[in-house]
Amino acid sequence: MSQFIKYYKKQLLRNFFKIPVWILKIIFPLRRLKIRGSKIDYQSYAYINLNPKSTLYTIEDKDLPKIRKIIESNKIKSNLSLKPKIPVKTKDHFIHSNSTGAKMLLREYIPNITNPQKTILFFHGGGWTIDSVETYNDMVKYFSDYLGIKIFSLEYSLAPENKFPNALLEAEEAFNWLINDGNHPSNISICGDSAGAHMIASLSYKLLVQNSEMPNSLLMIYPPCDPLFQKESIELFKDKYFLLNEDLYWFWDKLKNNKEDENNPLFNHLKFDLEKKLPPTILVTAGFDPICDEGNAYAEILKKQGTDIKVLNYPTLFHNFAFMTKLKAAKKAVNNFLDEYKKIV
């Protein structure tokens, strides 16, 4: 019986985006709990339940380089991000990192219609341990085309081979490279997804402390902010809505260099202690994301510091929805926050 169920789920998954949602509800009924006044989007929940649960947290460090390649290949093949209607050109730049010695890929995305004055620096997600510029290639193309702005996506060094703050130092070097390449900071915005959003918060704080030139705006898409897991949503949405708690603990552990990092505001964003404000910021949260509460708590800290911040919450969605714009609710949400981003970028 279990073999039949596996086969049935596999066939459904293979044809998932061809099946109208009303038919999906008949052939794959699911009970959704109402939590905090909302139910998770049905199509999204069906997709989550058809996929096998992650086992990332079981991977040993020695096996991770090989597993990364498999994950990247599978994500690219899954084809979950919508592609732009008009092709977006790409150009690869390679930067030497003085901090880590890495040869960093910085991929430039050039849409058909572009604002020549504006530039976006993008950091991909993946819990600081997996994923790449290539994994996020279609998503960034979609963003670039929708916004009509060039985007530069950074291939930063991954943990645990590169512990905190290595990736942060590389992010700063990429920002400075854009400035040295002729982009004025007032025309550079920084955007990041999940772990990439954490890097934005770290980088902007670092630049403030140093009294360095700042970007003109920030877009943080469901950032992880609290390595101590103190917020209610961690338990409330545990293990059912794509991001497993075991994986979340594993991600933070792989990034952390030592116990002292937990009190470092560059690592733990709920420890932010500056009175200075960040550039205008949009922070995206998802209602069924275990880390949504810490994102809200971080936003409150920024508000008290005087930052002009807008929190956009999508109560029926889940962590990583921005990568999955073939889901109808995810596409609608992404287009919405990109419309808001256009106003500040």
mmCIF file of C-alpha atoms in Angstrom:
data_model
loop_
_atom_site.group_PDB
_atom_site.id
_atom_site.type_symbol
_atom_site.label_atom_id
_atom_site.label_comp_id
_atom_site.label_asym_id
_atom_site.label_seq_id
_atom_site.Cartn_x
_atom_site.Cartn_y
_atom_site.Cartn_z
ATOM 1 C CA MET A 1 0.000 0.000 0.000
ATOM 2 C CA SER A 2 2.814 2.394 0.893
ATOM 3 C CA GLN A 3 4.451 1.764 -2.506
ATOM 4 C CA PHE A 4 1.196 2.675 -4.238
ATOM 5 C CA ILE A 5 0.934 5.903 -2.222
ATOM 6 C CA LYS A 6 4.501 6.811 -3.120
ATOM 7 C CA TYR A 7 3.800 6.157 -6.807
ATOM 8 C CA TYR A 8 0.541 8.133 -6.638
ATOM 9 C CA LYS A 9 2.262 11.127 -5.012
ATOM 10 C CA LYS A 10 5.101 10.983 -7.526
ATOM 11 C CA GLN A 11 2.684 11.114 -10.459
ATOM 12 C CA LEU A 12 0.747 13.975 -8.881
ATOM 13 C CA LEU A 13 3.976 15.883 -8.310
ATOM 14 C CA ARG A 14 5.108 15.316 -11.885
ATOM 15 C CA ASN A 15 1.930 16.908 -13.246
ATOM 16 C CA PHE A 16 1.273 19.243 -10.339
ATOM 17 C CA PHE A 17 1.185 22.600 -12.112
ATOM 18 C CA LYS A 18 -1.066 21.252 -14.875
ATOM 19 C CA ILE A 19 -3.805 20.322 -12.401
ATOM 20 C CA PRO A 20 -6.434 22.995 -11.616
ATOM 21 C CA VAL A 21 -6.667 23.675 -7.888
ATOM 22 C CA TRP A 22 -10.355 22.646 -7.726
ATOM 23 C CA ILE A 23 -9.465 19.225 -9.151
ATOM 24 C CA LEU A 24 -6.472 18.978 -6.839
ATOM 25 C CA LYS A 25 -8.775 19.424 -3.849
ATOM 26 C CA ILE A 26 -10.832 16.427 -5.010
ATOM 27 C CA ILE A 27 -8.030 13.996 -5.821
ATOM 28 C CA PHE A 28 -5.714 15.046 -2.983
ATOM 29 C CA PRO A 29 -7.856 16.250 -0.052
ATOM 30 C CA LEU A 30 -6.000 17.835 2.849
ATOM 31 C CA ARG A 31 -7.117 19.117 6.228
ATOM 32 C CA ARG A 32 -5.707 22.546 6.937
ATOM 33 C CA LEU A 33 -5.654 23.973 10.437
ATOM 34 C CA LYS A 34 -6.615 27.583 10.995
ATOM 35 C CA ILE A 35 -3.746 29.197 12.869
ATOM 36 C CA ARG A 36 -3.750 32.830 13.892
ATOM 37 C CA GLY A 37 -6.884 33.349 11.851
ATOM 38 C CA SER A 38 -5.559 31.927 8.555
ATOM 39 C CA LYS A 39 -5.258 28.644 6.701
ATOM 40 C CA ILE A 40 -2.262 27.909 4.554
ATOM 41 C CA ASP A 41 -2.859 28.273 0.815
ATOM 42 C CA TYR A 42 -4.232 24.951 -0.471
ATOM 43 C CA GLN A 43 -2.051 24.602 -3.577
ATOM 44 C CA SER A 44 1.051 25.430 -1.531
ATOM 45 C CA TYR A 45 0.148 22.936 1.192
ATOM 46 C CA ALA A 46 -0.509 20.217 -1.357
ATOM 47 C CA TYR A 47 2.888 20.808 -2.922
ATOM 48 C CA ILE A 48 4.610 20.672 0.476
ATOM 49 C CA ASN A 49 2.843 17.405 1.359
ATOM 50 C CA LEU A 50 3.666 15.739 -1.947
ATOM 51 C CA ASN A 51 7.381 16.321 -1.468
ATOM 52 C CA PRO A 52 9.440 14.137 0.872
ATOM 53 C CA LYS A 53 10.558 15.859 4.071
ATOM 54 C CA SER A 54 14.052 17.299 4.168
ATOM 55 C CA THR A 55 16.851 15.286 5.749
ATOM 56 C CA LEU A 56 19.494 18.011 5.500
ATOM 57 C CA TYR A 57 20.054 17.962 9.248
ATOM 58 C CA THR A 58 21.325 14.372 9.008
ATOM 59 C CA ILE A 59 24.125 15.187 6.547
ATOM 60 C CA GLU A 60 27.692 15.007 7.805
ATOM 61 C CA ASP A 61 30.133 17.755 6.872
ATOM 62 C CA LYS A 62 32.270 15.423 4.759
ATOM 63 C CA ASP A 63 29.293 14.547 2.556
ATOM 64 C CA LEU A 64 27.949 18.066 2.124
ATOM 65 C CA PRO A 65 29.926 19.111 -1.007
ATOM 66 C CA LYS A 66 28.516 16.143 -2.930
ATOM 67 C CA ILE A 67 24.982 16.659 -1.561
ATOM 68 C CA ARG A 68 25.072 20.347 -2.563
ATOM 69 C CA LYS A 69 25.478 19.401 -6.205
ATOM 70 C CA ILE A 70 22.551 16.982 -6.023
ATOM 71 C CA ILE A 71 20.323 19.571 -4.344
ATOM 72 C CA GLU A 72 21.261 22.238 -6.897
ATOM 73 C CA SER A 73 20.543 19.879 -9.797
ATOM 74 C CA ASN A 74 17.179 18.822 -8.346
ATOM 75 C CA LYS A 75 16.099 22.406 -7.645
ATOM 76 C CA ILE A 76 16.982 23.524 -11.160
ATOM 77 C CA LYS A 77 15.091 20.572 -12.641
ATOM 78 C CA SER A 78 12.061 21.292 -10.449
ATOM 79 C CA ASN A 79 11.570 24.509 -12.406
ATOM 80 C CA LEU A 80 9.548 26.210 -9.656
ATOM 81 C CA SER A 81 10.296 29.827 -10.554
ATOM 82 C CA LEU A 82 8.488 31.561 -13.370
ATOM 83 C CA LYS A 83 10.679 32.767 -16.206
ATOM 84 C CA PRO A 84 10.429 36.307 -17.596
ATOM 85 C CA LYS A 85 8.393 36.770 -20.766
ATOM 86 C CA ILE A 86 11.289 38.580 -22.423
ATOM 87 C CA PRO A 87 14.709 36.911 -21.968
ATOM 88 C CA VAL A 88 17.075 38.541 -19.474
ATOM 89 C CA LYS A 89 20.731 38.604 -20.506
ATOM 90 C CA THR A 90 23.453 37.598 -18.073
ATOM 91 C CA LYS A 91 27.127 38.443 -17.746
ATOM 92 C CA ASP A 92 29.460 36.779 -15.261
ATOM 93 C CA HIS A 93 32.070 38.766 -13.347
ATOM 94 C CA PHE A 94 34.686 37.187 -11.098
ATOM 95 C CA ILE A 95 36.021 38.967 -8.026
ATOM 96 C CA HIS A 96 38.920 37.945 -5.818
ATOM 97 C CA SER A 97 38.043 38.148 -2.142
ATOM 98 C CA ASN A 98 40.847 39.638 -0.070
ATOM 99 C CA SER A 99 39.075 38.400 3.059
ATOM 100 C CA THR A 100 38.621 34.721 2.254
ATOM 101 C CA GLY A 101 40.768 34.195 -0.821
ATOM 102 C CA ALA A 102 37.765 32.968 -2.782
ATOM 103 C CA LYS A 103 37.175 33.659 -6.465
ATOM 104 C CA MET A 104 33.622 34.963 -6.257
ATOM 105 C CA LEU A 105 31.104 34.833 -9.079
ATOM 106 C CA LEU A 106 28.996 37.985 -9.385
ATOM 107 C CA ARG A 107 26.372 37.368 -12.076
ATOM 108 C CA GLU A 108 24.880 40.434 -13.729
ATOM 109 C CA TYR A 109 21.263 40.249 -14.951
ATOM 110 C CA ILE A 110 20.342 42.738 -17.674
ATOM 111 C CA PRO A 111 16.622 43.031 -18.478
ATOM 112 C CA ASN A 112 15.284 44.128 -21.852
ATOM 113 C CA ILE A 113 13.981 47.409 -20.430
ATOM 114 C CA THR A 114 16.206 48.779 -17.704
ATOM 115 C CA ASN A 115 16.711 51.838 -15.546
ATOM 116 C CA PRO A 116 20.400 52.601 -16.220
ATOM 117 C CA GLN A 117 20.817 54.520 -12.953
ATOM 118 C CA LYS A 118 19.654 51.755 -10.608
ATOM 119 C CA THR A 119 21.425 48.584 -9.474
ATOM 120 C CA ILE A 120 20.465 45.785 -7.077
ATOM 121 C CA LEU A 121 22.871 43.484 -5.231
ATOM 122 C CA PHE A 122 21.231 40.119 -4.450
ATOM 123 C CA PHE A 123 22.158 37.411 -1.932
ATOM 124 C CA HIS A 124 20.577 33.973 -2.387
ATOM 125 C CA GLY A 125 19.112 31.775 0.328
ATOM 126 C CA GLY A 126 19.913 28.219 1.370
ATOM 127 C CA GLY A 127 20.669 28.401 5.078
ATOM 128 C CA TRP A 128 24.246 29.621 4.430
ATOM 129 C CA THR A 129 25.136 26.004 3.573
ATOM 130 C CA ILE A 130 23.509 25.113 0.228
ATOM 131 C CA ASP A 131 22.232 26.671 -3.025
ATOM 132 C CA SER A 132 23.963 29.022 -5.404
ATOM 133 C CA VAL A 133 23.636 31.736 -8.016
ATOM 134 C CA GLU A 134 22.658 29.001 -10.470
ATOM 135 C CA THR A 135 19.932 27.617 -8.195
ATOM 136 C CA TYR A 136 18.335 31.072 -7.995
ATOM 137 C CA ASN A 137 18.963 31.936 -11.637
ATOM 138 C CA ASP A 138 15.335 31.870 -12.824
ATOM 139 C CA MET A 139 14.052 33.671 -9.735
ATOM 140 C CA VAL A 140 16.534 36.524 -10.142
ATOM 141 C CA LYS A 141 15.763 36.772 -13.857
ATOM 142 C CA TYR A 142 12.084 37.136 -12.973
ATOM 143 C CA PHE A 143 12.878 39.838 -10.395
ATOM 144 C CA SER A 144 15.128 41.721 -12.826
ATOM 145 C CA ASP A 145 12.568 41.674 -15.629
ATOM 146 C CA TYR A 146 9.670 42.649 -13.338
ATOM 147 C CA LEU A 147 11.598 45.541 -11.789
ATOM 148 C CA GLY A 148 13.342 46.645 -14.981
ATOM 149 C CA ILE A 149 16.627 46.924 -13.071
ATOM 150 C CA LYS A 150 20.024 45.255 -13.343
ATOM 151 C CA ILE A 151 20.683 42.751 -10.561
ATOM 152 C CA PHE A 152 24.068 41.394 -9.473
ATOM 153 C CA SER A 153 23.815 38.019 -7.700
ATOM 154 C CA LEU A 154 26.732 36.975 -5.481
ATOM 155 C CA GLU A 155 28.143 33.443 -5.150
ATOM 156 C CA TYR A 156 29.355 33.759 -1.559
ATOM 157 C CA SER A 157 31.305 31.102 0.340
ATOM 158 C CA LEU A 158 29.191 28.529 2.158
ATOM 159 C CA ALA A 159 29.326 27.082 5.670
ATOM 160 C CA PRO A 160 30.564 25.031 7.421
ATOM 161 C CA GLU A 161 33.760 25.305 5.383
ATOM 162 C CA ASN A 162 33.411 29.078 5.735
ATOM 163 C CA LYS A 163 32.078 30.047 9.134
ATOM 164 C CA PHE A 164 30.686 33.431 10.164
ATOM 165 C CA PRO A 165 31.701 36.133 9.228
ATOM 166 C CA ASN A 166 33.335 34.980 5.966
ATOM 167 C CA ALA A 167 30.259 35.327 3.735
ATOM 168 C CA LEU A 168 29.518 38.722 5.300
ATOM 169 C CA LEU A 169 33.010 39.970 4.428
ATOM 170 C CA GLU A 170 32.528 38.794 0.854
ATOM 171 C CA ALA A 171 29.164 40.561 0.691
ATOM 172 C CA GLU A 172 30.838 43.805 1.728
ATOM 173 C CA GLU A 173 33.492 43.315 -0.951
ATOM 174 C CA ALA A 174 30.795 42.802 -3.590
ATOM 175 C CA PHE A 175 29.062 46.018 -2.485
ATOM 176 C CA ASN A 176 32.343 47.923 -2.709
ATOM 177 C CA TRP A 177 33.067 46.379 -6.106
ATOM 178 C CA LEU A 178 29.801 47.815 -7.443
ATOM 179 C CA ILE A 179 30.744 51.243 -6.084
ATOM 180 C CA ASN A 180 34.233 51.049 -7.608
ATOM 181 C CA ASP A 181 32.649 49.967 -10.899
ATOM 182 C CA GLY A 182 30.885 53.328 -11.113
ATOM 183 C CA ASN A 183 27.628 52.737 -9.214
ATOM 184 C CA HIS A 184 26.909 55.433 -6.651
ATOM 185 C CA PRO A 185 25.671 53.987 -3.313
ATOM 186 C CA SER A 186 22.531 56.137 -3.560
ATOM 187 C CA ASN A 187 21.613 54.109 -6.654
ATOM 188 C CA ILE A 188 22.372 50.675 -5.170
ATOM 189 C CA SER A 189 19.718 48.635 -3.380
ATOM 190 C CA ILE A 190 20.356 45.314 -1.634
ATOM 191 C CA CYS A 191 17.937 42.389 -1.775
ATOM 192 C CA GLY A 192 18.172 38.964 -0.184
ATOM 193 C CA ASP A 193 16.172 35.794 0.354
ATOM 194 C CA SER A 194 16.214 33.944 3.706
ATOM 195 C CA ALA A 195 19.904 33.462 4.606
ATOM 196 C CA GLY A 196 20.601 36.166 2.026
ATOM 197 C CA ALA A 197 18.247 38.490 3.910
ATOM 198 C CA HIS A 198 20.205 37.769 7.102
ATOM 199 C CA MET A 199 23.336 38.850 5.221
ATOM 200 C CA ILE A 200 21.646 42.139 4.263
ATOM 201 C CA ALA A 201 20.893 42.903 7.904
ATOM 202 C CA SER A 202 24.454 42.022 8.905
ATOM 203 C CA LEU A 203 26.016 44.045 6.096
ATOM 204 C CA SER A 204 23.902 47.145 6.677
ATOM 205 C CA TYR A 205 24.703 47.052 10.422
ATOM 206 C CA LYS A 206 28.418 46.640 9.668
ATOM 207 C CA LEU A 207 28.376 49.593 7.266
ATOM 208 C CA LEU A 208 26.617 51.746 9.873
ATOM 209 C CA VAL A 209 29.167 50.905 12.574
ATOM 210 C CA GLN A 210 31.999 51.771 10.182
ATOM 211 C CA ASN A 211 30.295 54.988 9.015
ATOM 212 C CA SER A 212 30.656 53.606 5.498
ATOM 213 C CA GLU A 213 28.566 54.588 2.502
ATOM 214 C CA MET A 214 25.130 52.990 2.628
ATOM 215 C CA PRO A 215 22.850 51.506 -0.061
ATOM 216 C CA ASN A 216 19.699 53.458 -0.853
ATOM 217 C CA SER A 217 17.224 50.736 0.206
ATOM 218 C CA LEU A 218 16.839 47.141 1.425
ATOM 219 C CA LEU A 219 14.493 44.255 0.648
ATOM 220 C CA MET A 220 14.679 41.418 3.187
ATOM 221 C CA ILE A 221 12.611 38.355 2.270
ATOM 222 C CA TYR A 222 11.786 36.268 5.396
ATOM 223 C CA PRO A 223 15.117 36.778 7.181
ATOM 224 C CA PRO A 224 16.287 34.405 9.943
ATOM 225 C CA CYS A 225 17.192 36.711 12.839
ATOM 226 C CA ASP A 226 17.354 34.705 16.065
ATOM 227 C CA PRO A 227 19.806 31.807 16.573
ATOM 228 C CA LEU A 228 18.385 31.287 20.063
ATOM 229 C CA PHE A 229 14.888 30.278 18.825
ATOM 230 C CA GLN A 230 12.946 32.297 21.394
ATOM 231 C CA LYS A 231 9.786 33.130 19.444
ATOM 232 C CA GLU A 232 6.398 31.383 19.460
ATOM 233 C CA SER A 233 6.254 30.684 15.714
ATOM 234 C CA ILE A 234 9.231 28.308 15.982
ATOM 235 C CA GLU A 235 7.040 25.788 17.824
ATOM 236 C CA LEU A 236 3.723 26.837 16.292
ATOM 237 C CA PHE A 237 4.758 25.959 12.724
ATOM 238 C CA LYS A 238 7.173 23.200 13.599
ATOM 239 C CA ASP A 239 7.935 20.613 10.901
ATOM 240 C CA LYS A 240 4.754 20.955 8.817
ATOM 241 C CA TYR A 241 5.273 23.920 6.532
ATOM 242 C CA PHE A 242 8.429 23.327 4.481
ATOM 243 C CA LEU A 243 11.114 24.670 6.847
ATOM 244 C CA LEU A 244 11.844 21.982 9.435
ATOM 245 C CA ASN A 245 13.093 22.988 12.866
ATOM 246 C CA GLU A 246 15.832 20.349 12.687
ATOM 247 C CA ASP A 247 17.131 21.947 9.493
ATOM 248 C CA LEU A 248 16.894 25.418 10.996
ATOM 249 C CA TYR A 249 18.977 24.417 14.030
ATOM 250 C CA TRP A 250 21.448 22.702 11.691
ATOM 251 C CA PHE A 251 21.798 25.802 9.477
ATOM 252 C CA TRP A 252 22.603 28.087 12.392
ATOM 253 C CA ASP A 253 25.034 25.571 13.880
ATOM 254 C CA LYS A 254 26.947 25.268 10.592
ATOM 255 C CA LEU A 255 27.269 29.049 10.299
ATOM 256 C CA LYS A 256 28.227 29.739 13.923
ATOM 257 C CA ASN A 257 31.927 30.086 14.602
ATOM 258 C CA ASN A 258 31.696 30.094 18.400
ATOM 259 C CA LYS A 259 29.264 30.562 21.284
ATOM 260 C CA GLU A 260 30.029 34.297 21.443
ATOM 261 C CA ASP A 261 28.424 34.773 18.006
ATOM 262 C CA GLU A 262 24.995 34.349 19.610
ATOM 263 C CA ASN A 263 25.348 37.776 21.239
ATOM 264 C CA ASN A 264 26.947 39.471 18.254
ATOM 265 C CA PRO A 265 24.435 41.792 16.514
ATOM 266 C CA LEU A 266 26.040 40.923 13.173
ATOM 267 C CA PHE A 267 24.950 37.318 13.811
ATOM 268 C CA ASN A 268 21.925 37.642 16.100
ATOM 269 C CA HIS A 269 19.816 40.492 14.743
ATOM 270 C CA LEU A 270 17.642 40.680 17.837
ATOM 271 C CA LYS A 271 20.789 42.069 19.531
ATOM 272 C CA PHE A 272 20.880 45.182 17.320
ATOM 273 C CA ASP A 273 21.868 48.053 19.585
ATOM 274 C CA LEU A 274 22.550 51.050 17.330
ATOM 275 C CA GLU A 275 20.547 54.246 17.536
ATOM 276 C CA LYS A 276 21.232 54.955 13.849
ATOM 277 C CA LYS A 277 18.605 54.047 11.272
ATOM 278 C CA LEU A 278 18.941 51.834 8.214
ATOM 279 C CA PRO A 279 17.970 52.903 4.688
ATOM 280 C CA PRO A 280 14.276 52.524 3.722
ATOM 281 C CA THR A 281 13.472 48.831 4.150
ATOM 282 C CA ILE A 282 10.843 46.318 3.105
ATOM 283 C CA LEU A 283 10.711 43.154 5.206
ATOM 284 C CA VAL A 284 8.649 40.232 3.905
ATOM 285 C CA THR A 285 7.204 37.567 6.212
ATOM 286 C CA ALA A 286 5.018 34.505 5.626
ATOM 287 C CA GLY A 287 2.238 33.501 8.006
ATOM 288 C CA PHE A 288 3.163 29.800 8.088
ATOM 289 C CA ASP A 289 6.907 30.338 8.453
ATOM 290 C CA PRO A 290 8.542 29.196 11.734
ATOM 291 C CA ILE A 291 10.758 32.294 11.695
ATOM 292 C CA CYS A 292 8.033 34.885 11.009
ATOM 293 C CA ASP A 293 7.910 36.089 14.633
ATOM 294 C CA GLU A 294 11.613 36.834 14.792
ATOM 295 C CA GLY A 295 11.317 38.788 11.550
ATOM 296 C CA ASN A 296 8.571 40.887 13.132
ATOM 297 C CA ALA A 297 10.651 41.369 16.286
ATOM 298 C CA TYR A 298 13.608 42.556 14.206
ATOM 299 C CA ALA A 299 11.324 44.958 12.325
ATOM 300 C CA GLU A 300 10.182 46.450 15.636
ATOM 301 C CA ILE A 301 13.806 47.067 16.620
ATOM 302 C CA LEU A 302 14.398 48.910 13.355
ATOM 303 C CA LYS A 303 11.247 51.004 13.819
ATOM 304 C CA LYS A 304 12.455 52.117 17.254
ATOM 305 C CA GLN A 305 15.771 53.114 15.675
ATOM 306 C CA GLY A 306 13.890 55.344 13.248
ATOM 307 C CA THR A 307 14.173 53.188 10.139
ATOM 308 C CA ASP A 308 11.449 53.692 7.548
ATOM 309 C CA ILE A 309 10.381 50.048 7.358
ATOM 310 C CA LYS A 310 7.339 48.393 5.834
ATOM 311 C CA VAL A 311 6.504 44.817 6.879
ATOM 312 C CA LEU A 312 4.610 42.873 4.224
ATOM 313 C CA ASN A 313 3.063 39.742 5.680
ATOM 314 C CA TYR A 314 1.484 37.054 3.500
ATOM 315 C CA PRO A 315 -0.593 35.107 6.042
ATOM 316 C CA THR A 316 -1.405 32.048 3.884
ATOM 317 C CA LEU A 317 2.142 31.394 2.633
ATOM 318 C CA PHE A 318 5.287 29.655 3.884
ATOM 319 C CA HIS A 319 9.059 30.009 4.009
ATOM 320 C CA ASN A 320 10.702 30.018 0.560
ATOM 321 C CA PHE A 321 7.539 30.950 -1.366
ATOM 322 C CA ALA A 322 9.429 33.612 -3.374
ATOM 323 C CA PHE A 323 11.374 30.796 -5.040
ATOM 324 C CA MET A 324 8.123 29.075 -6.084
ATOM 325 C CA THR A 325 6.236 31.553 -8.255
ATOM 326 C CA LYS A 326 4.568 28.752 -10.228
ATOM 327 C CA LEU A 327 2.306 28.494 -7.172
ATOM 328 C CA LYS A 328 -0.526 30.941 -7.810
ATOM 329 C CA ALA A 329 -0.554 32.525 -4.337
ATOM 330 C CA ALA A 330 3.249 32.798 -4.337
ATOM 331 C CA LYS A 331 3.267 34.603 -7.691
ATOM 332 C CA LYS A 332 0.633 37.067 -6.479
ATOM 333 C CA ALA A 333 2.608 37.774 -3.297
ATOM 334 C CA VAL A 334 5.937 38.166 -5.102
ATOM 335 C CA ASN A 335 4.439 40.589 -7.620
ATOM 336 C CA ASN A 336 2.944 42.526 -4.725
ATOM 337 C CA PHE A 337 6.181 42.951 -2.777
ATOM 338 C CA LEU A 338 8.100 43.743 -5.968
ATOM 339 C CA ASP A 339 5.563 46.485 -6.724
ATOM 340 C CA GLU A 340 6.265 47.915 -3.269
ATOM 341 C CA TYR A 341 10.006 47.511 -3.781
ATOM 342 C CA LYS A 342 9.821 49.580 -6.983
ATOM 343 C CA LYS A 343 8.740 52.550 -4.860
ATOM 344 C CA ILE A 344 11.939 52.624 -2.796
ATOM 345 C CA VAL A 345 14.653 51.025 -4.933
#
